[in-house]
Short mmCIF file of C-alpha atoms in Angstrom, two decimals:
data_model
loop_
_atom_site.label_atom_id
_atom_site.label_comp_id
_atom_site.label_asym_id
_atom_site.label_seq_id
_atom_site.Cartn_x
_atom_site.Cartn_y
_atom_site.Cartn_z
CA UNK A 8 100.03 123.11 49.74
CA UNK A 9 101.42 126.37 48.50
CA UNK A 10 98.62 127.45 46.35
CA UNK A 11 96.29 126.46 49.52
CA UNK A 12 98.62 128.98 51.47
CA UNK A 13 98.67 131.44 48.91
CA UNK A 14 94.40 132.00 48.76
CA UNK A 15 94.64 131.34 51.92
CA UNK A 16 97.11 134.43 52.49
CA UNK A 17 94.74 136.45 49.86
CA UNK A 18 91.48 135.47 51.62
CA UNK A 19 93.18 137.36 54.70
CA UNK A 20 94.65 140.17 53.20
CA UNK A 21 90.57 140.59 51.49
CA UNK A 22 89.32 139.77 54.73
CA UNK A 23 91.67 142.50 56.64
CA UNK A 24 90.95 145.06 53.74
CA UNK A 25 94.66 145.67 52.58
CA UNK A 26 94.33 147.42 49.58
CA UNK A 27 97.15 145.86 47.38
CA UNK A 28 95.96 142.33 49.03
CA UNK A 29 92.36 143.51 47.79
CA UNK A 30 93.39 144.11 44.49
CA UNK A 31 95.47 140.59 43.73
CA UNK A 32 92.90 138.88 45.56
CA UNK A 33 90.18 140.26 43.52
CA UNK A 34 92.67 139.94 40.18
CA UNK A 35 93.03 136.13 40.75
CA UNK A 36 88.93 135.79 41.81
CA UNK A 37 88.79 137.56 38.26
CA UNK A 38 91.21 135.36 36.04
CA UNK A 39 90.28 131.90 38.13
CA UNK A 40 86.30 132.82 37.10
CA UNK A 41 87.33 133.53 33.41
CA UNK A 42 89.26 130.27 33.16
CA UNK A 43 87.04 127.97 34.77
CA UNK A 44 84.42 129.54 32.39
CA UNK A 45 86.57 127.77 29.57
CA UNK A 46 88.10 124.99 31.17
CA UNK A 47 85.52 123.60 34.10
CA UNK A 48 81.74 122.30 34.15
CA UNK A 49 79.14 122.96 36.76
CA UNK A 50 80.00 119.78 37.80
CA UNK A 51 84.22 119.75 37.46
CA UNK A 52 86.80 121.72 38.97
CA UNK A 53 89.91 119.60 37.00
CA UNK A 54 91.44 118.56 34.24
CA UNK A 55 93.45 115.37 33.71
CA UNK A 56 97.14 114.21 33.91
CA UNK A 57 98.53 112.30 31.41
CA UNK A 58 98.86 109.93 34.74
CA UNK A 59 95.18 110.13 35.32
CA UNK A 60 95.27 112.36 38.09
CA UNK A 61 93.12 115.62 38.55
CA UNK A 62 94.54 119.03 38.75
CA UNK A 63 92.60 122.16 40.01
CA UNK A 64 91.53 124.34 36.64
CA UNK A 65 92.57 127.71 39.07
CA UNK A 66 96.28 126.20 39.25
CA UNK A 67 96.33 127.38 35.54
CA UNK A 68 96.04 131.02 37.05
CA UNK A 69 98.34 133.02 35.62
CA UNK A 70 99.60 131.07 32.83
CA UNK A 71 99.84 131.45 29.28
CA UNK A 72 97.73 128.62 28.33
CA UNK A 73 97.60 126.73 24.88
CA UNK A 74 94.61 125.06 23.68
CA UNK A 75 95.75 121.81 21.58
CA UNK A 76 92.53 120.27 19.40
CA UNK A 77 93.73 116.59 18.28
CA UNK A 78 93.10 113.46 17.94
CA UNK A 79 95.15 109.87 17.74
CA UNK A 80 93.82 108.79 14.47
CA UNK A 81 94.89 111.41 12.29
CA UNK A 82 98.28 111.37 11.21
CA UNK A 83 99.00 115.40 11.13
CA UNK A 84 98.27 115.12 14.23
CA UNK A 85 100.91 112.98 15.39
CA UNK A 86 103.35 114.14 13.45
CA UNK A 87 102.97 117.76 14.95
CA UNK A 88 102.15 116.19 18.49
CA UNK A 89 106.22 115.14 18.54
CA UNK A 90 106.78 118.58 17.58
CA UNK A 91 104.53 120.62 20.32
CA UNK A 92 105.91 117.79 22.87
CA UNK A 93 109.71 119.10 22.28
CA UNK A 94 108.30 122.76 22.67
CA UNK A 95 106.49 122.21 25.66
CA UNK A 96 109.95 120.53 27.43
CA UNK A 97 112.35 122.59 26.62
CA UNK A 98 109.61 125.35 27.56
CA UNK A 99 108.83 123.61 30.96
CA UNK A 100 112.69 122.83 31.79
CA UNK A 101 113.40 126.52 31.51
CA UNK A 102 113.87 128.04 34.97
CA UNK A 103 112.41 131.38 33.26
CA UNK A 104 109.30 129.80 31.81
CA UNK A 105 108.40 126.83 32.97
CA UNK A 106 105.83 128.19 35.71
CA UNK A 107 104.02 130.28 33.13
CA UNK A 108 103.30 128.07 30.28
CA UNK A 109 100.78 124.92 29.85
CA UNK A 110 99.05 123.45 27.61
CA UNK A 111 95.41 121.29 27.63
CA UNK A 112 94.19 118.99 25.70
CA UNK A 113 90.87 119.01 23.79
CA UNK A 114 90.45 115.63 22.31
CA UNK A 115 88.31 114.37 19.22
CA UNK A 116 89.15 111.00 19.33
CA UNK A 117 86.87 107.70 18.97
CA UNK A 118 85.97 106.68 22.22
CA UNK A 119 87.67 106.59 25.87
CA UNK A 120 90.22 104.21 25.11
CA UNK A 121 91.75 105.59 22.40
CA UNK A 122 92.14 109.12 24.14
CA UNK A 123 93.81 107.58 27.39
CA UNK A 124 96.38 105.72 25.05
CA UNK A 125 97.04 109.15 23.19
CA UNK A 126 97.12 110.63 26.48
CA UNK A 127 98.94 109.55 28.62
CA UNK A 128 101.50 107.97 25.94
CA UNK A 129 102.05 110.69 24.05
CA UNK A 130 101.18 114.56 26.04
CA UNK A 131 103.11 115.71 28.81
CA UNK A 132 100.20 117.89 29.51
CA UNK A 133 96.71 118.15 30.79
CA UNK A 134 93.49 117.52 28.91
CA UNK A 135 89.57 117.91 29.29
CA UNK A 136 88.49 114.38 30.32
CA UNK A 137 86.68 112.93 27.45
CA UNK A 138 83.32 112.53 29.25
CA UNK A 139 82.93 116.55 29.01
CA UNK A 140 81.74 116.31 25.71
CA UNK A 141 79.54 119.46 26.35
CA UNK A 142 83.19 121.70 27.44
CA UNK A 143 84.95 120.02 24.08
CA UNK A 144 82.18 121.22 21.72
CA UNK A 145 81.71 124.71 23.41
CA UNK A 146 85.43 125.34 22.79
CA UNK A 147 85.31 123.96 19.49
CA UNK A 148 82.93 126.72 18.67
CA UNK A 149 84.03 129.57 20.93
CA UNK A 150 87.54 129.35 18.95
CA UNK A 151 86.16 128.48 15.07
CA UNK A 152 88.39 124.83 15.08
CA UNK A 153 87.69 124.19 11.61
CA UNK A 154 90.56 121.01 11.56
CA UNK A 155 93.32 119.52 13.33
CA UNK A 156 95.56 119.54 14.94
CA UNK A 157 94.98 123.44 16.14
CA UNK A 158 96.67 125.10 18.94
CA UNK A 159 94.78 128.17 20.51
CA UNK A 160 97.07 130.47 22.70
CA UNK A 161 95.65 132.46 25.19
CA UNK A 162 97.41 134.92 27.48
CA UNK A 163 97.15 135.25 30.88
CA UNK A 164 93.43 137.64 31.83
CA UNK A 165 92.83 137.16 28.26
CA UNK A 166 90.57 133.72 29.13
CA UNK A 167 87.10 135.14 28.07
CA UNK A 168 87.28 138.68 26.31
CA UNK A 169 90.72 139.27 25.49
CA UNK A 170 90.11 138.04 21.53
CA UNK A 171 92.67 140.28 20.44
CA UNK A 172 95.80 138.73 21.90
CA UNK A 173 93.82 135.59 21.50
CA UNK A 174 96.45 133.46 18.57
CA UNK A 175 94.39 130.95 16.73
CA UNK A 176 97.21 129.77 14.49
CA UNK A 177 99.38 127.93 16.95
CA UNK A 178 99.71 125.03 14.97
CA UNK A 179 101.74 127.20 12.06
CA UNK A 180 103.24 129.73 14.74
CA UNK A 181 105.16 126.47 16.08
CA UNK A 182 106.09 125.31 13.11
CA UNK A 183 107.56 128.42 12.09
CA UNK A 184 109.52 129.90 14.94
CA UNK A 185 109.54 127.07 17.64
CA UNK A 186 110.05 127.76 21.13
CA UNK A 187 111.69 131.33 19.84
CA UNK A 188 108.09 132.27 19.50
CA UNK A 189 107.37 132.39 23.68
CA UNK A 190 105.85 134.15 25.02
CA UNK A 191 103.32 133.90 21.94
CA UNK A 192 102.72 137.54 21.95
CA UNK A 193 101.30 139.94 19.37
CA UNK A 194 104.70 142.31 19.82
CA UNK A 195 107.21 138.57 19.97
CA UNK A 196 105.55 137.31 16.85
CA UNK A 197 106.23 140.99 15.15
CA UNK A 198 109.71 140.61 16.17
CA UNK A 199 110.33 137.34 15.02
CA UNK A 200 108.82 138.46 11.62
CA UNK A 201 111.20 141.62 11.55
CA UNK A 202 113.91 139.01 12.08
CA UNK A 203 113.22 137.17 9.44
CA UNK A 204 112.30 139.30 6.79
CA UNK A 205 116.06 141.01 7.56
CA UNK A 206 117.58 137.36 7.53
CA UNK A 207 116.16 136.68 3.93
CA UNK A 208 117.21 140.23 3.09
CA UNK A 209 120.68 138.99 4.03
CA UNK A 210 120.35 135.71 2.72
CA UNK A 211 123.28 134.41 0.75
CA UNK A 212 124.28 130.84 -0.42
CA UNK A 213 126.93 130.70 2.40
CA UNK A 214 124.86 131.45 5.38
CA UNK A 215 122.16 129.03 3.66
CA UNK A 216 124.58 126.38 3.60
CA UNK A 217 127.36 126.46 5.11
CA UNK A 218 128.49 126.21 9.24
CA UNK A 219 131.24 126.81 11.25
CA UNK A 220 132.33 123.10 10.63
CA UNK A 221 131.53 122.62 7.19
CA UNK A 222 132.07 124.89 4.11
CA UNK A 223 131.17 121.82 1.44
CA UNK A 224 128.53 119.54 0.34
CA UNK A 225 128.42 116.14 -0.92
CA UNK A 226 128.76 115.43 -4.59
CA UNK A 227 129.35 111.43 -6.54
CA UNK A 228 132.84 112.41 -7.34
CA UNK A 229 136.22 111.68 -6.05
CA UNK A 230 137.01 113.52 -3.84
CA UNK A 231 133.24 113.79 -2.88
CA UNK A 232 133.22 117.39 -1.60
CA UNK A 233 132.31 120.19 -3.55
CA UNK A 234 132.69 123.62 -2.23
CA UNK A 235 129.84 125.31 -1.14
CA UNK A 236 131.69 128.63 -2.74
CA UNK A 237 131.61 126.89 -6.47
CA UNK A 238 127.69 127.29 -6.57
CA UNK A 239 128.07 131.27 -6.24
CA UNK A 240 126.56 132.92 -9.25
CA UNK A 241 124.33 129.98 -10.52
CA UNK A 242 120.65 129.11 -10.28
CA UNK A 243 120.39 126.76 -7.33
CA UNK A 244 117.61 124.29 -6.46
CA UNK A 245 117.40 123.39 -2.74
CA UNK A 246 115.63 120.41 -3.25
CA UNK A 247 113.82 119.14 0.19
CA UNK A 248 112.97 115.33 -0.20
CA UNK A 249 112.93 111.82 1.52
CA UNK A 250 113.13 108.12 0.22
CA UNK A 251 110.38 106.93 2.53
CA UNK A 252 107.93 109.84 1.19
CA UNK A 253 105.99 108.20 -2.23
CA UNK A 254 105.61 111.41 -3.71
CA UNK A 255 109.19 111.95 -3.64
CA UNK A 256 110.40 108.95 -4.99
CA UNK A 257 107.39 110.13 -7.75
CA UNK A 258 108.89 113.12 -8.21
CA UNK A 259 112.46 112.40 -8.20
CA UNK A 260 112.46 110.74 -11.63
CA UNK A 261 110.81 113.85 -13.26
CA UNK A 262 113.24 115.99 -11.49
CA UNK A 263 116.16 114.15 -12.64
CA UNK A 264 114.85 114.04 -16.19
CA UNK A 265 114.27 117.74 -16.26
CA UNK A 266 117.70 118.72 -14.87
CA UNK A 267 119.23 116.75 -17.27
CA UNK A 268 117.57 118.22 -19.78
CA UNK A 269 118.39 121.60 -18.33
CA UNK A 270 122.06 121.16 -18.36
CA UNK A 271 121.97 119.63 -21.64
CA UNK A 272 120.18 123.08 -23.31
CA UNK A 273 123.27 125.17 -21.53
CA UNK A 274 126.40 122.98 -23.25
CA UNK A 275 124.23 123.31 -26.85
CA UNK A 276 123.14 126.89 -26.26
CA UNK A 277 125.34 129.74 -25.14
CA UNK A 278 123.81 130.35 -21.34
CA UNK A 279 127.37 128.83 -19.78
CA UNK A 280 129.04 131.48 -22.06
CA UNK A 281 127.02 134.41 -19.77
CA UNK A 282 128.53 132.49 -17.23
CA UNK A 283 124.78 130.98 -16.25
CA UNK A 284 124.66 127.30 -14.59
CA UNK A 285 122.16 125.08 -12.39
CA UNK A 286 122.62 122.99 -9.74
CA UNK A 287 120.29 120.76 -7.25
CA UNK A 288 121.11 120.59 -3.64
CA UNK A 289 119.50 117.65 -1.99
CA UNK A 290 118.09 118.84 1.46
CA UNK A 291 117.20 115.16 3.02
CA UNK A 292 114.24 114.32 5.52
CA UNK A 293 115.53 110.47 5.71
CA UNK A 294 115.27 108.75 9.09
CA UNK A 295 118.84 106.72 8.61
CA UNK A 296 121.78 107.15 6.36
CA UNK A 297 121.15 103.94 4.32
CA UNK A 298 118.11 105.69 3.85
CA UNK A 299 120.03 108.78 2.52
CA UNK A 300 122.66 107.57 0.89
CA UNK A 301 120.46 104.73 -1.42
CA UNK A 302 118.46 107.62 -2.35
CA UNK A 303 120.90 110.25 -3.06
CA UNK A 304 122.78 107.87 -5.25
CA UNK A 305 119.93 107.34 -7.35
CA UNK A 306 120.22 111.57 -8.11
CA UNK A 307 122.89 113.33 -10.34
CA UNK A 308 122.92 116.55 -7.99
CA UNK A 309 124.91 117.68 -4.86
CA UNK A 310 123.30 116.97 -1.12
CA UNK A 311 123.93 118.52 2.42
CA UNK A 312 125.29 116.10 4.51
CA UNK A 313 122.93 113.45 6.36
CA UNK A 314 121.38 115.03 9.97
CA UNK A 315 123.25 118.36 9.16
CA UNK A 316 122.30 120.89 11.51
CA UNK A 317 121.53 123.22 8.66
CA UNK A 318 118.75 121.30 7.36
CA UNK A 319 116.24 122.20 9.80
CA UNK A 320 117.46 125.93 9.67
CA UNK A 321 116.57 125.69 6.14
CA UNK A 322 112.86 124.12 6.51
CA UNK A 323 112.48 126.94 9.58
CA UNK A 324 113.80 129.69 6.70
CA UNK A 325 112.00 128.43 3.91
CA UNK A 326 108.95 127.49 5.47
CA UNK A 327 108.61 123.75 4.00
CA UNK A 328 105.69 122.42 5.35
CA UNK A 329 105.44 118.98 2.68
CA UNK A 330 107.68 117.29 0.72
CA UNK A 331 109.00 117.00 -1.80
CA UNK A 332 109.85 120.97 -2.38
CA UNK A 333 111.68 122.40 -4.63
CA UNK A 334 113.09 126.00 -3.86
CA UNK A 335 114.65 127.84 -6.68
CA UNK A 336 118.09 130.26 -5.68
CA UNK A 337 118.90 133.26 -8.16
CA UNK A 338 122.54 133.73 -8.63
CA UNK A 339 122.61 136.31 -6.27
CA UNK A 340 121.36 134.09 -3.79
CA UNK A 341 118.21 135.18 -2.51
CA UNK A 342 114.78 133.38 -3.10
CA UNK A 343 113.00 133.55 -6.74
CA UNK A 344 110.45 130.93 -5.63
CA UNK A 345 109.25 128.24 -3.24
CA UNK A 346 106.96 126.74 -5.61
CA UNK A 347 109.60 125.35 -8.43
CA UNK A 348 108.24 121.51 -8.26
CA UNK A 349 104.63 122.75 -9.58
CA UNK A 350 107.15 124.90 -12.15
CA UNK A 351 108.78 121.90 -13.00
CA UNK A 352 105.40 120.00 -13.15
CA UNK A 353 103.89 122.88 -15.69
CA UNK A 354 106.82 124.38 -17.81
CA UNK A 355 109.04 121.36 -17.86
CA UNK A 356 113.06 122.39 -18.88
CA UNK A 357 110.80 125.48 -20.31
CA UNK A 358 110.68 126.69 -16.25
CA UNK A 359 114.05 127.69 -16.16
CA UNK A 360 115.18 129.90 -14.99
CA UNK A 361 112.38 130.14 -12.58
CA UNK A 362 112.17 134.12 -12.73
CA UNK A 363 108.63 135.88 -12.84
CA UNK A 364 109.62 136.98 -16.42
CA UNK A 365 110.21 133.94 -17.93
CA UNK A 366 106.99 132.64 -16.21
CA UNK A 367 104.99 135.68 -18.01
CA UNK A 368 106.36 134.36 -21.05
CA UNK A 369 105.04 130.86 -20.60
CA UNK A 370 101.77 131.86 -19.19
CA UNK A 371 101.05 133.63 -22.44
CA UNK A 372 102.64 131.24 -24.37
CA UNK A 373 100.26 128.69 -22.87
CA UNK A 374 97.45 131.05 -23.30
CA UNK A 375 97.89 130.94 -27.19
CA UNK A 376 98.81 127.36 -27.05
CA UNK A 377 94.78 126.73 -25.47
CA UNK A 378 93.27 128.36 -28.32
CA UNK A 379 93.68 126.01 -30.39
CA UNK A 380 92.71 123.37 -27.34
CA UNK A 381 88.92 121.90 -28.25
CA UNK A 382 86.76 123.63 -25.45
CA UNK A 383 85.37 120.21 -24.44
CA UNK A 384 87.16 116.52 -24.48
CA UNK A 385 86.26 112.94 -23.23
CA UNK A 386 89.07 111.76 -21.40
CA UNK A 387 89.85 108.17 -20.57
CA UNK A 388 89.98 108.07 -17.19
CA UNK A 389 86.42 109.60 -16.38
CA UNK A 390 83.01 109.30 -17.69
CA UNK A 391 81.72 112.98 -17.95
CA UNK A 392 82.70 115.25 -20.70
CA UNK A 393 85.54 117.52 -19.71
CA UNK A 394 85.06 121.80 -20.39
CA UNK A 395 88.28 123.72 -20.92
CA UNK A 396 88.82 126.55 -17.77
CA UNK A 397 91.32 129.08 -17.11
CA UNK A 398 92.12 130.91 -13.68
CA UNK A 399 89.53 133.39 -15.52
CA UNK A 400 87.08 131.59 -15.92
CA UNK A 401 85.91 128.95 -13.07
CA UNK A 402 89.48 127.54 -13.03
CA UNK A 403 92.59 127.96 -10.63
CA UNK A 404 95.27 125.88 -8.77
CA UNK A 405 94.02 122.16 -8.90
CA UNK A 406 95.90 119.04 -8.36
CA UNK A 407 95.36 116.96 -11.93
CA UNK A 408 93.75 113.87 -11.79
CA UNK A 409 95.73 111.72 -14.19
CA UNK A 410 99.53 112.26 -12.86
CA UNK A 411 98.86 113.34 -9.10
CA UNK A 412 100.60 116.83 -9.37
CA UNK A 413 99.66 120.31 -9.50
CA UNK A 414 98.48 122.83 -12.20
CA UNK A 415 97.48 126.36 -12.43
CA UNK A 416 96.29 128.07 -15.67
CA UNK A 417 94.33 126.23 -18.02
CA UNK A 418 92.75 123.01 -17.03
CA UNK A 419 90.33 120.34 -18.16
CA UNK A 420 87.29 120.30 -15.86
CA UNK A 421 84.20 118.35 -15.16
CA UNK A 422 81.77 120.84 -14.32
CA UNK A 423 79.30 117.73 -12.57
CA UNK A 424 82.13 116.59 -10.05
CA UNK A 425 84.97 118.98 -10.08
CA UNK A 426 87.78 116.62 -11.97
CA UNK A 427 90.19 118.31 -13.38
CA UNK A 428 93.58 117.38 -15.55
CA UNK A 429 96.12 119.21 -17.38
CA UNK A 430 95.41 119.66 -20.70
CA UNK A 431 98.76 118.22 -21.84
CA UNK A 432 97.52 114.60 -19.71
CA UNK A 433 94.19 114.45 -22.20
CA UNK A 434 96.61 114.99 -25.09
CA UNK A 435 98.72 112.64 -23.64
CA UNK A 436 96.08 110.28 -23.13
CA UNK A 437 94.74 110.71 -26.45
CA UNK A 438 98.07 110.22 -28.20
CA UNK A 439 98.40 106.86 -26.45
CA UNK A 440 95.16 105.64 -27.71
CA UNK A 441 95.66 106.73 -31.43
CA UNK A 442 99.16 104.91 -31.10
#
């Protein structure tokens, strides 16, 4: 009834000739035509509630609007549905922003069925009935959706021509900063980013992990907690993980092995007489303490507390996006790398301590190492005969075929159907057959 009152109240002010009346009047024509452009068909004016009832496209007037591409049968999708649902709430229970945001649904799911289930059990918000398969594939290409789930923001008059403010990465924006991001603007998202970059500039073990309530983390010993203050000055691992993720509990093994092996080389060598040390800091992703506490008994290392608060301020900081992650702390505390599980993976015990100068050292140690590597192998696990590649030369980041991680540098590669394994896994391999 208010909107009704409202065009009706515009329709008179036009009508009269008011000239500020004029102008919203002909603002709102403007913005309603641009969205309906996107949103309606010649022959619909709505869109759907997750209750099945239809709401006016022109109620969206005015709003910043979010364009969610998903579908019920992929699991990305659900797991950042539950994400984009907490957004949109606290969003929509703001007395500030709650009017001006909304989001619509563009579904690819199987049939009608499926999308009503998704619907209306899982988004508080309105979609594109699935009929309108003609509106779904025209904003599929007006916006590039290359996968889901994707979230396209648009600002309000920016519904047709505006692609500059248009944000096509909604998906990672939400990830990233969470509801801190709203309004979703070009000169928010640069302030978030100055944030940021001046909070890992600042970044210390202590604000990493430590709160007003707790200044310790968990450890196998008796007492149990170890100061958070006895890891300053040594090369830390925060080590992101989760029993019920398989290539975790993969992982974990390796892990252990390696930072065994790690502090092993420090009591024979003289590292711990430079005062050097490493430590592992479980950062858990379990659903239920049993969970948590079966897992982190089977691991030698320290752990933040189960449901901390501080363990989603460190995914936010560090950007984890999968598990299991592995990011590597200098002694001064700041980040030397986010990618010390595909370290671990390539260099072994070697890795450490994670710095780009010991890397340069293995990378052309492993670059004399493959030439004396045959260029071409059989290997046992695939029929074609294998070519040896570097970065240089038609290689680059793959994830090995044989053992399931990554690899980077030089690789064994079928040039017929792209498989590719480390070279130590065909030596491996080969060993095991000689044997």
């Amino acid at each position: 009834m208010m909107k009704e009152m409202m065009v009706n109240s515009h329709g008179q002010a036009l009508s009269n000739g008011t000239g500020a009346g004029a102008v919203g009047a002909e603002a709102e024509r403007v913005s309603s035509s641009r969205i309906s452009s996107l949103l309606a068909s010649p022959d619909r004016d709505y869109l759907l509630s997750p209750t099945g009832n239809q709401v006016k496209v022109s109620d969206l007037d005015g709003k910043i609007i979010g364009l969610y591409f998903s579908a019920n049968w992929y699991p990305p999708c659900w797991n950042f549905n539950k994400v984009l649902v907490g957004i949109y709430n606290q969003l929509k229970n703001s007395s500030t922003t709650g009017s001006s945001f909304e989001i619509v649904y563009i579904s690819s799911d199987e049939d009608t069925d499926a999308f009503v289930r998704y619907h209306a059990a899982c988004m508080p918000w309105l979609a594109i009935p699935f009929s309108d398969l003609e509106t779904k594939k025209a904003l599929n290409r007006k916006f590039e959706v290359e996968g889901i789930p994707s979230l396209v923001i648009l600002q309000p008059g920016d519904y047709k021509d505006g692609d500059e403010a248009t944000l096509r990465d909604g998906v990672e924006i939400i990830y990233r900063y969470g509801v801190q991001a709203f309004p979703f603007t070009k000169q928010r998202l640069e302030q978030l980013e100055k944030e940021e970059k001046e909070k890992h500039e600042n970044q210390s073990l202590t604000n990493l992990l430590t709160n007003h309530d707790r200044h310790y983390l968990l450890g196998h010993g008796t007492p149990n907690q170890v100061p958070v203050a006895s890891l300053i000055g040594k090369t830390v691992g925060l080590y992101f993980s989760a029993q019920w993720c398989i290539p975790c509990v993969n992982f974990t093994p390796r892990l252990v092995s390696i930072y065994n092996k790690i502090k092993e080389q420090m009591l024979v060598g003289d590292q711990q007489q430079d005062g050097e040390d490493f430590e592992i800091v479980f950062v858990s992703s379990d659903r239920d303490r049993t969970s948590f506490e079966a897992y982190f008994s089977t691991m030698p290392w320290l752990a933040l507390p189960f449901d901390d608060p501080n363990i989603k301020e460190l995914v936010k900081h560090f950007d984890v996006k999968a598990i299991p992650c592995l990011v590597i702390l200098g002694p001064d505390g700041k980040t030397v790398t986010r990618q010390g599980r595909n370290l671990i993976n390539l260099y072994k015990e070697n890795a450490y301590p994670f710095t780009d100068a010991k890397l340069e050292l293995l990378e052309k140690k492993m670059d004399e190492e493959a030439k004396s590597l045959p260029r071409s192998v059989y290997h046992g696990g695939h029929r074609h005969e294998l070519n040896l590649v570097s970065e240089g030369n038609g290689g680059g980041p793959f994830i090995c075929c044989d053992c399931d991680e990554q690899g980077c540098g030089w690789a064994y590669q079928c040039l017929e159907c792209g498989y590719e394994v480390h070279p130590k896994c065909v030596e491996a391999a080969t060993a095991a057959v000689t044997t």
